[in-house]
Amino acid sequence: MPYSQIGFLVPLNNNSEEDDSIPKLPILEGVNVFGRDNISVSDKRVSRKHISLKASVDGSVEVVVEGSNPVVIRAGDQRKKLYSKDKATIAHGNILELIPGHHVFKYVTSAGAKDTSSPQTHKRSLKEGGKLNEDEIQAKKKRQIAEDEAFARNLQAELANNSTVQERSLVVEGSENSQSHRGTCPASHEVLEAEAIRQFSVHKNRQPLTFRLLQVKGLPPWANSNSVSISDVIQGNVLVAILSNYMVDIDWLISACPAIRKIPHVLIIHGEGDGTLDHLKVKPANWILHKPPLPISYGTHHSKAMLLVYPRGVRIIVHTANLINVDWNNKSQGLWMQDFPWKDQKDVKKGHEFENDLIDYLSVLKWPEFSVNLPDIGNATINSSFFKKFDYSSAAVRLIASVPGYHMGPKLKKWGHMKLRTVLQESYFDKEFQKSPLVYQFSSLGSLDEKWMAELASSMSAGFSDDKTPLGLGQPLIIWPSVEDVRCSLEGYAAGNAIPSPQKNVEKDFLKKYWAKWKATHTGRSRAMPHIKTYTRYSGQKIAWFLLTSANLSKAAWGALQKNNSQLMIRSYELGVLFLPSSTKQHGYLFSCTDNGGSSEVICGSSQNAGGHRRELVTLCWRGNQSMDSSSEVIPLPIPYELPPQPYSSEDVPWSWDRRYSKKDVYGQVWPRQVKLYVSQDS
């Protein structure tokens, strides 16, 4: 007896329309096996036996993943990722991605597929020419909608219940020869909210309250949800641009952001050494280069920021990426920005804590002043004092900066970890953060000792609970990529160039208790090695405070106390933004320098002690009820790694870039390689 045809897998193009260039795949009653041998794809990530579909006469189909790589099922707005041997049931109209984001098919029941009604009912439903009458068509639609809704509810329930999600590196399945030239990467098993960044969406008037991840090439579209590129940041009618960074590739910068050529005045504040200055010599004639003074040996200018002056105001950007191609395309990075209007003339002398911190920092850079002619302003001298002309009263963050020097007296608490300690001591947090843990996450490790780690933890643990009790000392973990993380990353061992820490710093015995894994399943960035630097205190998926910064874990960056704690010695320039659970006096950060439809007024200020709505900071995996307490506003932060961090196992080895690794990476390479893109530095 021949098998009944149940339906088809219909190939879809990038516009989710039927792709006529690829044949439909018929699905017969019983078990159907699909893979590279019977699907018109050459992609070796698709196994020869990739999925099996067990089709029933009622039109339902059970999907089983037979190959090594995951498959995605979509039903409406819901997505479910299946891994090897996982099963799920699909219904008419559901979408299959044979590789996440690639090789997309739609399941469609055939016109002859049987439904669950009796044979007599089925016969009655057929009219002349095999057509259904209108009532039966509507009944069928309702039945299908009910099936789809049930499927979507099941997916949502699985995610809400923290169903096991396993992120696995895509394994290339091919000939023995190809396997011998490429390393294979083991699967990892994690329990986390799947693809949580897909739901990350913040209204534009709340965006200064959070930060954004940079886009990463090679990731599925969902992983770049609400992420930004450099052209999203440098846009509009910029009159003056000050770009602060460590490494700068002008050729790349102009090609990645052609709009920058139109900016009349550009100042590049950089940290390049004498041996790497050649590629800066290609600068346009109207660009000025400046390397700030470094009074203490082994320091660097490491801050990453942009100040863009517009006819309507200034845009302040603080981020973690060097101005080079790999940093803006291949790595996990973060960026914060906010626009501020010009001050009213009567308020020119009126300051704000954000303004004071900014001007103090800019004044130390000592760039060569230059004159510009600005619309409605006239002639202006661009120096640190120029930036007092803007109204920072709506600032959503605090600045935490480091500048080189021996800081004492009133300057002791002005920079580095002592500045962070001071700001936290002025802040109040929920009681649940008492003695809660800390996370240090960065991309370069200095030469550390236990005494200094205790000094830093004391600053990171500062602050009080709402009842004015000190939060108490938090136990830190260090999130740091393992050798396997680097080997199996999007770049392979080449990613290790941007994690430039030697064995002598990494393999100190006292550090072993701190190591935790880089795991970023929920943001799709487990294989995008981190160049982002973050420090935070957390409880579950709630965040007490969060710092996005250029500062790595080193004395050079954060400073070290000397002379019986009366002096702080810092070698390098660093800059970061601190997110706090401040109260917001009003509701909105609507001012924009580039959005012509936006408000030209600032309608929000913030204060730790002001009345109004309190901000609660949470991760993307937080699943609380935002409507329970109307006195608080929940702000999601796209922290790329999972919390709580997972400590290293006995088999994990922390990455150090001066060791030899003979096990081949995903590109068939070993380490070291000859080309190095980064200069080793402790800050």
XYZ file of C-alpha atoms in Angstrom:
683
model
C 0.000 0.000 0.000
C 1.605 3.371 -1.001
C 2.285 5.975 1.686
C 0.064 9.072 1.738
C 1.688 12.427 1.063
C 1.291 14.568 4.174
C 2.891 17.834 3.070
C 5.997 19.640 1.833
C 9.021 21.529 3.080
C 8.893 24.688 0.979
C 12.255 26.508 0.609
C 12.207 30.226 1.498
C 14.515 33.024 0.380
C 15.855 35.903 2.490
C 12.529 37.723 2.104
C 10.639 34.730 3.535
C 9.121 34.096 0.113
C 9.098 30.761 -1.699
C 12.407 30.116 -3.467
C 11.496 28.650 -6.849
C 15.115 27.752 -7.607
C 15.044 24.961 -5.006
C 12.537 22.089 -5.287
C 9.958 21.461 -2.603
C 10.662 18.441 -0.435
C 7.700 16.038 -0.211
C 6.838 14.616 3.212
C 5.229 11.173 3.228
C 3.418 9.384 6.008
C 5.979 7.774 8.313
C 9.654 8.656 8.732
C 11.337 11.018 6.240
C 15.076 11.728 6.432
C 16.561 14.935 5.011
C 20.168 16.014 4.739
C 22.880 17.237 2.437
C 22.442 14.324 0.040
C 18.804 15.092 -0.811
C 18.663 18.869 -0.209
C 20.220 21.216 -2.741
C 22.830 22.704 -0.370
C 26.601 22.315 -0.335
C 26.979 23.652 3.204
C 28.837 20.934 5.112
C 27.318 22.094 8.378
C 24.192 20.336 7.094
C 24.746 16.656 7.864
C 24.047 13.923 5.357
C 21.390 12.762 7.811
C 20.440 16.130 9.318
C 16.810 15.763 10.446
C 14.097 13.140 10.392
C 10.418 14.014 10.143
C 7.839 11.516 11.363
C 4.587 12.518 9.660
C 1.120 11.429 10.772
C -2.086 11.282 8.774
C -3.522 14.194 10.773
C -0.835 16.480 9.325
C 1.299 16.717 12.491
C 5.036 16.116 12.113
C 7.597 15.202 14.757
C 11.065 16.629 14.073
C 14.164 14.848 15.368
C 17.629 16.407 14.970
C 19.939 13.671 13.702
C 23.058 15.716 12.894
C 25.658 17.532 15.004
C 24.413 21.081 14.532
C 21.287 22.769 15.914
C 18.017 23.337 14.092
C 15.596 26.179 14.789
C 11.794 25.948 14.701
C 9.780 29.153 14.404
C 6.094 29.557 15.157
C 4.949 33.162 14.893
C 7.248 35.246 17.116
C 8.490 32.212 19.030
C 11.727 30.365 18.301
C 12.995 27.089 19.662
C 16.503 25.774 19.116
C 16.829 21.985 18.972
C 20.091 20.117 19.433
C 21.218 16.641 18.451
C 18.517 14.050 19.332
C 16.091 16.758 20.502
C 12.479 16.408 19.343
C 9.593 18.801 18.684
C 6.269 18.737 16.877
C 5.548 21.160 14.042
C 2.293 22.194 12.423
C 1.256 23.772 9.143
C 2.983 27.132 8.588
C 5.848 26.585 11.029
C 9.364 27.430 9.854
C 12.476 25.231 10.001
C 16.022 26.662 9.912
C 18.318 23.718 9.191
C 21.229 25.813 10.462
C 20.214 28.791 12.654
C 19.559 31.647 10.236
C 20.286 29.534 7.134
C 18.557 27.025 4.828
C 15.023 28.003 5.747
C 11.966 25.879 4.909
C 8.273 26.245 5.661
C 6.176 23.227 6.507
C 2.957 23.174 4.466
C 0.371 20.406 4.624
C -0.621 19.033 1.235
C -4.126 19.511 -0.114
C -4.692 15.779 0.252
C -3.566 15.559 3.862
C -6.109 13.991 6.148
C -7.380 15.822 9.192
C -8.609 14.425 12.474
C -12.268 14.335 11.473
C -14.042 11.101 10.538
C -13.999 9.782 6.934
C -17.636 10.783 6.531
C -16.980 14.327 7.677
C -13.968 14.462 5.395
C -16.032 13.360 2.416
C -18.738 15.918 3.176
C -16.141 18.688 3.256
C -15.216 18.128 -0.377
C -17.359 19.885 -2.975
C -17.204 19.821 -6.758
C -13.606 20.205 -7.924
C -12.276 19.193 -4.497
C -12.918 22.640 -2.939
C -14.007 23.378 0.616
C -17.039 25.495 1.301
C -16.613 28.804 3.150
C -17.663 27.489 6.579
C -15.210 24.614 6.327
C -12.411 26.941 5.202
C -13.016 29.162 8.243
C -13.170 26.141 10.543
C -9.867 24.881 9.148
C -8.261 28.306 9.652
C -9.467 28.441 13.260
C -8.132 24.957 13.891
C -4.756 25.895 12.431
C -4.602 29.110 14.479
C -5.365 27.121 17.619
C -2.572 24.661 16.769
C -0.088 27.473 16.151
C -1.049 29.256 19.366
C -0.697 26.048 21.340
C 2.733 25.469 19.837
C 3.801 29.032 20.630
C 2.543 28.721 24.206
C 4.528 25.518 24.643
C 7.699 27.231 23.418
C 7.125 30.189 25.711
C 6.484 27.921 28.670
C 9.706 26.009 28.027
C 11.722 29.239 27.991
C 9.989 30.614 31.085
C 10.817 27.420 32.958
C 14.516 27.747 32.146
C 14.503 24.793 29.799
C 17.920 23.395 29.019
C 19.541 25.289 26.212
C 22.736 23.890 24.771
C 24.860 26.219 22.715
C 27.204 24.276 20.503
C 29.881 25.490 18.165
C 28.885 24.602 14.598
C 30.864 21.534 13.582
C 31.879 21.274 9.943
C 31.053 17.777 8.781
C 33.072 16.776 5.750
C 35.753 14.456 4.475
C 38.471 12.949 6.632
C 40.886 15.337 4.952
C 38.943 18.434 5.970
C 38.604 17.126 9.530
C 42.341 16.620 9.804
C 42.998 20.238 8.870
C 40.407 21.792 11.180
C 39.995 21.369 14.890
C 36.648 20.207 16.206
C 35.057 21.997 19.116
C 33.152 20.122 21.824
C 29.568 20.902 22.654
C 28.807 22.837 25.812
C 25.728 22.384 27.992
C 24.155 25.396 29.623
C 20.923 26.290 31.384
C 19.952 29.799 30.384
C 17.242 31.839 28.732
C 17.571 31.154 25.019
C 18.350 34.061 22.727
C 17.252 36.598 25.345
C 18.815 39.483 23.429
C 16.088 39.021 20.814
C 13.691 40.616 23.307
C 16.052 43.482 24.175
C 14.296 46.624 23.042
C 14.508 49.986 24.772
C 12.521 53.015 23.679
C 14.801 55.694 22.287
C 14.006 58.071 25.135
C 15.289 55.460 27.640
C 18.406 54.360 25.760
C 20.849 56.512 27.794
C 19.806 54.437 30.819
C 21.382 51.323 29.315
C 24.125 50.446 26.851
C 24.334 48.609 23.547
C 26.458 45.781 22.202
C 28.326 46.269 18.953
C 27.289 44.220 15.944
C 29.312 41.082 15.246
C 29.696 39.680 11.751
C 28.929 36.004 11.323
C 26.236 35.857 13.998
C 22.574 35.092 13.229
C 20.372 38.205 12.959
C 18.742 37.659 16.368
C 22.140 37.983 18.083
C 22.568 41.503 16.695
C 19.148 42.692 17.898
C 19.376 46.349 18.931
C 23.154 46.274 18.433
C 25.043 49.135 16.799
C 27.754 49.790 14.218
C 30.058 52.786 13.986
C 27.840 54.377 11.319
C 24.942 54.312 13.811
C 26.985 56.455 16.162
C 28.815 58.951 13.929
C 25.947 60.357 11.894
C 24.184 63.588 11.065
C 25.630 67.083 10.750
C 28.715 66.775 12.967
C 30.661 70.040 13.230
C 33.525 68.865 15.447
C 34.568 65.304 16.308
C 36.981 64.342 19.086
C 37.798 60.643 18.889
C 39.706 59.233 21.855
C 41.248 55.765 21.607
C 44.271 53.533 22.021
C 44.655 52.080 18.503
C 43.442 53.937 15.404
C 43.372 52.743 11.786
C 42.426 55.833 9.767
C 42.021 53.926 6.476
C 39.520 51.569 8.082
C 37.745 54.366 9.951
C 37.072 56.335 6.768
C 35.948 53.249 4.836
C 33.661 52.054 7.662
C 32.184 55.491 8.285
C 32.400 57.612 5.095
C 30.402 60.395 6.805
C 33.482 61.230 8.846
C 35.134 62.733 5.752
C 32.512 65.495 5.787
C 33.267 66.614 9.353
C 35.125 69.946 9.164
C 37.220 69.436 12.319
C 38.475 66.083 13.638
C 40.805 65.591 16.595
C 42.248 62.091 17.163
C 43.532 61.494 20.705
C 45.452 58.218 20.527
C 47.811 55.924 22.405
C 49.834 54.580 19.480
C 53.549 54.012 20.049
C 56.300 55.304 17.812
C 56.509 51.980 15.999
C 52.841 51.974 14.995
C 52.401 55.601 13.918
C 52.888 55.009 10.182
C 49.243 54.198 9.476
C 48.188 57.466 11.128
C 50.177 59.514 8.613
C 47.469 59.030 5.968
C 45.144 61.381 7.845
C 43.148 64.046 5.980
C 44.625 67.554 6.136
C 41.933 68.880 8.507
C 42.585 66.184 11.138
C 44.712 66.807 14.225
C 46.595 64.007 15.997
C 47.445 64.179 19.693
C 49.008 61.752 22.147
C 48.416 62.865 25.759
C 51.365 63.181 28.147
C 52.405 59.999 29.974
C 54.402 61.143 32.992
C 54.832 57.649 34.477
C 56.551 54.825 32.593
C 54.557 51.888 31.209
C 51.366 53.930 30.990
C 49.106 54.230 27.935
C 46.310 56.397 26.662
C 43.637 53.697 26.656
C 40.327 55.593 26.935
C 37.749 54.964 24.212
C 35.278 57.784 23.734
C 33.826 60.188 21.180
C 32.625 63.770 21.602
C 30.574 64.919 18.610
C 29.483 68.558 18.441
C 26.267 69.287 16.501
C 24.330 72.482 15.816
C 21.860 71.343 18.496
C 24.233 69.996 21.136
C 26.873 67.373 21.862
C 26.844 63.571 21.726
C 29.008 61.814 24.309
C 29.972 58.204 23.551
C 31.933 55.898 25.844
C 32.776 52.460 24.460
C 35.296 49.602 24.495
C 36.467 49.161 20.878
C 39.712 50.306 19.292
C 39.177 52.124 16.002
C 40.224 49.094 13.979
C 38.318 46.617 11.835
C 38.422 43.517 14.065
C 37.190 45.414 17.125
C 34.029 46.675 15.406
C 33.211 43.422 13.603
C 34.507 40.307 15.341
C 34.415 40.839 19.091
C 32.023 41.302 21.987
C 32.046 45.058 22.699
C 29.855 47.619 24.462
C 28.879 51.258 23.877
C 26.944 53.938 25.742
C 25.880 57.290 24.357
C 23.722 60.256 25.257
C 22.983 63.599 23.588
C 23.010 66.885 25.540
C 21.733 70.333 24.435
C 23.473 73.676 24.624
C 22.970 75.485 27.933
C 20.858 78.586 28.203
C 23.148 81.607 28.421
C 21.992 82.322 31.977
C 23.062 78.819 33.063
C 26.532 78.792 31.506
C 28.295 78.728 34.882
C 25.920 76.202 36.400
C 27.640 72.814 36.749
C 26.614 69.199 37.298
C 28.484 66.188 38.686
C 28.720 64.616 35.202
C 29.975 67.923 33.782
C 32.533 68.390 36.547
C 33.909 64.876 36.057
C 34.022 65.300 32.273
C 35.779 68.678 32.294
C 38.281 67.527 34.924
C 39.156 64.545 32.738
C 39.356 66.466 29.444
C 41.576 69.150 30.973
C 44.281 66.572 31.750
C 44.515 65.462 28.095
C 46.073 68.814 27.087
C 45.248 68.644 23.385
C 46.299 71.574 21.188
C 43.483 74.118 21.146
C 41.962 75.002 17.779
C 39.386 77.555 16.631
C 36.150 76.841 14.777
C 33.218 78.848 13.510
C 29.936 77.325 14.653
C 26.406 78.202 13.427
C 24.545 80.450 15.895
C 27.608 80.397 18.181
C 30.279 82.081 16.110
C 33.981 81.661 16.768
C 34.834 79.172 19.494
C 38.027 77.679 20.867
C 37.865 73.902 21.225
C 39.457 73.094 24.567
C 38.216 71.359 27.710
C 36.334 74.466 28.879
C 34.358 74.544 25.632
C 32.400 71.524 26.856
C 31.000 73.528 29.768
C 28.608 75.061 27.235
C 26.339 71.987 27.302
C 23.595 71.029 29.762
C 24.437 67.674 31.376
C 21.663 67.765 33.976
C 19.956 64.792 32.306
C 23.041 62.556 32.438
C 21.961 58.967 33.064
C 25.356 57.715 34.244
C 28.398 58.725 36.296
C 31.850 58.963 34.747
C 34.670 56.912 36.297
C 38.041 57.961 34.841
C 41.721 57.313 35.433
C 44.557 59.703 34.621
C 48.280 59.157 35.217
C 49.896 60.647 38.294
C 50.469 60.403 42.035
C 47.107 61.532 43.399
C 46.808 62.671 47.011
C 44.811 65.033 49.183
C 41.518 66.063 47.521
C 42.601 64.286 44.321
C 42.933 60.916 46.057
C 39.246 60.121 45.514
C 39.000 61.739 42.096
C 40.347 58.951 39.882
C 40.571 55.182 39.431
C 39.135 52.722 41.891
C 39.024 55.391 44.606
C 36.606 57.406 42.455
C 34.435 54.316 42.073
C 34.610 53.721 45.834
C 33.547 57.310 46.516
C 30.551 57.247 44.157
C 29.374 53.878 45.502
C 29.679 55.138 49.080
C 27.221 57.897 48.177
C 24.737 55.361 46.783
C 22.007 53.179 48.291
C 20.999 49.724 47.104
C 18.402 47.066 47.859
C 19.140 44.938 50.910
C 19.472 41.815 48.734
C 22.882 43.098 47.567
C 24.451 42.815 51.007
C 27.575 40.645 50.634
C 26.483 39.801 47.099
C 29.187 38.678 44.630
C 31.245 40.766 42.203
C 32.315 40.138 38.608
C 35.455 41.466 36.924
C 35.459 40.946 33.151
C 38.143 42.383 30.861
C 40.621 41.458 28.116
C 44.107 42.066 29.527
C 45.487 41.067 32.911
C 48.201 43.023 34.702
C 50.768 41.731 37.154
C 48.664 41.385 40.298
C 49.048 40.326 43.911
C 46.588 39.380 46.631
C 47.075 42.627 48.554
C 45.996 44.722 45.574
C 43.073 42.401 44.797
C 41.808 43.011 48.357
C 42.269 46.769 47.841
C 40.204 46.685 44.647
C 37.502 44.473 46.200
C 37.160 46.995 49.027
C 36.345 49.724 46.494
C 34.044 47.489 44.452
C 32.168 46.478 47.627
C 31.413 50.032 48.776
C 27.878 51.313 49.215
C 24.974 51.011 51.619
C 21.666 49.205 51.679
C 18.469 51.222 52.061
C 18.660 50.881 55.848
C 22.122 52.546 55.725
C 23.927 49.293 56.541
C 27.177 48.811 54.565
C 26.784 46.268 51.766
C 29.839 44.391 52.983
C 32.643 42.694 51.097
C 31.678 40.874 47.920
C 33.543 37.842 46.600
C 34.755 38.470 43.037
C 35.042 36.096 40.110
C 37.090 36.867 36.991
C 35.435 36.052 33.674
C 38.275 35.162 31.326
C 38.327 33.103 28.097
C 39.876 29.670 28.286
C 42.225 28.281 25.643
C 39.296 26.274 24.236
C 37.126 29.396 24.057
C 39.758 31.129 21.941
C 40.484 28.080 19.784
C 36.804 27.579 18.945
C 35.971 31.280 18.559
C 34.811 33.063 15.401
C 38.416 34.079 14.768
C 40.129 30.949 16.064
C 43.470 31.533 17.765
C 43.702 34.936 16.043
C 41.245 36.199 18.683
C 44.056 35.700 21.199
C 45.819 38.748 19.740
C 43.289 40.915 21.560
C 43.708 39.048 24.870
C 47.371 39.983 25.298
C 48.294 38.604 28.699
C 51.440 36.550 29.337
C 51.799 33.356 31.348
C 53.633 35.131 34.160
C 50.488 37.219 34.835
C 47.831 34.604 34.135
C 49.232 31.506 35.823
C 49.710 32.806 39.362
C 48.401 30.258 41.853
C 46.308 32.713 43.863
C 44.259 33.572 40.750
C 42.927 30.022 40.330
C 40.062 30.600 42.754
C 38.840 33.562 40.678
C 38.573 32.049 37.185
C 35.115 31.791 35.604
C 34.062 30.909 32.066
C 33.123 33.238 29.241
C 29.614 32.018 28.391
C 27.302 34.244 26.357
C 24.609 31.950 24.984
C 21.726 34.349 25.548
C 23.412 37.080 23.475
C 24.814 34.711 20.846
C 28.379 35.790 21.699
C 29.992 32.716 23.237
C 32.229 32.506 20.159
C 32.756 36.288 19.851
C 35.709 36.790 22.162
C 35.357 39.675 24.607
C 37.174 42.948 24.244
C 34.442 44.580 26.337
C 35.416 45.466 29.928
C 32.777 45.345 32.648
C 32.602 45.244 36.443
C 29.403 44.600 38.368
C 27.736 43.528 41.609
C 24.729 41.264 41.282
C 22.172 39.083 43.024
C 20.516 36.506 40.786
C 19.573 38.417 37.635
C 19.374 41.774 39.421
C 22.233 44.260 39.208
C 23.298 46.604 42.018
C 25.553 48.630 39.731
C 27.344 48.107 36.433
C 30.485 49.695 35.003
C 31.284 49.712 31.261
C 34.868 50.875 30.870
C 38.147 50.766 28.987
C 39.962 49.649 32.154
C 41.446 46.172 32.247
C 42.343 44.501 35.536
C 45.651 46.162 36.353
C 47.236 48.572 38.790
C 48.181 50.759 35.826
C 44.515 51.214 34.934
C 42.834 51.339 38.346
C 45.650 52.715 40.473
C 47.413 51.342 43.544
C 47.397 52.926 46.984
C 50.769 53.949 48.393
C 52.228 55.713 51.446
C 49.861 54.234 54.005
C 46.863 54.691 51.657
C 47.422 58.440 51.336
C 48.414 58.357 47.649
C 47.024 56.650 44.547
C 49.469 55.942 41.728
C 47.923 55.524 38.246
C 49.909 55.026 35.031
C 47.245 55.178 32.300
C 44.229 57.053 30.971
C 40.923 55.138 31.209
C 37.260 56.096 30.959
C 34.053 54.327 31.925
C 30.378 54.912 32.686
C 28.686 53.700 35.862
C 25.012 52.674 35.870
C 23.306 53.111 39.241
C 19.752 52.487 40.579
C 19.173 56.236 40.856
C 15.745 57.770 41.245
C 14.478 59.660 38.217
C 12.745 62.948 38.902
C 10.832 62.946 35.640
C 10.271 60.608 32.755
C 12.258 60.903 29.561
C 15.561 61.522 27.830
C 14.044 62.781 24.603
C 16.758 65.168 23.478
C 18.523 64.144 20.276
C 21.195 65.881 18.232
C 20.218 63.981 15.071
C 16.493 63.174 15.276
C 14.620 66.089 13.732
C 11.381 64.758 15.156
C 12.759 64.569 18.691
C 12.377 67.078 21.466
C 14.888 69.879 21.740
C 14.335 70.029 25.490
C 15.738 67.998 28.325
C 12.926 66.716 30.480
C 14.719 64.481 32.901
C 17.188 64.692 35.732
C 18.406 62.088 38.173
C 19.428 61.904 41.791
C 20.076 59.226 44.355
C 17.939 60.993 46.916
C 15.229 62.541 44.775
C 11.678 61.358 44.921
C 10.032 59.581 42.024
C 10.638 56.331 40.221
C 13.598 54.212 41.262
C 15.487 52.433 38.529
C 16.105 48.718 38.944
C 18.889 47.261 36.810
C 18.442 43.697 35.559
C 20.025 41.305 33.072
C 18.294 40.202 29.874
C 17.527 36.887 31.595
C 15.543 38.491 34.411
C 11.961 37.234 34.429
C 10.322 39.305 37.163
C 7.023 41.136 36.987
C 7.569 44.746 35.926
C 4.011 45.740 36.745
C 4.039 44.630 40.393
C 5.717 47.742 41.753
C 4.768 50.939 39.953
C 7.272 52.922 42.038
C 10.225 51.304 40.225
C 11.308 51.235 36.608
C 13.093 48.149 35.319
C 16.063 48.871 33.028
C 17.499 45.855 31.159
C 21.257 45.825 30.613
C 22.544 43.646 27.732
C 25.326 42.134 29.825
C 26.781 39.724 27.287
C 27.846 36.927 29.657
C 25.736 34.755 31.909
C 25.233 35.399 35.613
C 26.105 33.794 37.893
C 29.378 32.912 36.160
C 30.398 29.276 35.964
C 33.769 28.624 37.644
C 36.494 26.875 35.660
C 36.576 23.101 35.794
C 39.830 21.230 36.413
C 40.188 20.861 32.629
C 39.872 24.572 31.783
C 43.088 26.489 31.106
C 43.039 30.307 31.124
C 44.279 31.866 27.875
C 47.750 33.377 27.822
C 49.125 34.609 24.540
C 52.768 33.578 24.904
C 52.116 29.852 25.285
C 52.224 27.384 22.394
C 49.023 25.570 21.426
C 49.382 22.714 18.945
C 45.731 21.667 18.826
C 44.317 23.148 15.613
C 41.663 25.844 15.757
C 38.524 26.120 13.624
C 40.662 27.328 10.712
C 43.265 24.573 11.006
C 45.825 26.916 12.586
C 48.080 26.465 15.587
C 49.433 29.145 17.927
C 51.525 31.277 17.871
C 51.058 32.832 14.455
C 53.322 35.444 12.956
C 50.900 38.376 12.688
C 49.951 40.262 15.850
C 47.402 43.051 15.766
C 47.699 44.199 19.374
C 50.552 45.500 21.440
C 50.876 43.860 24.845
C 49.996 46.242 27.625
C 48.852 45.744 31.176
C 46.201 48.443 31.094
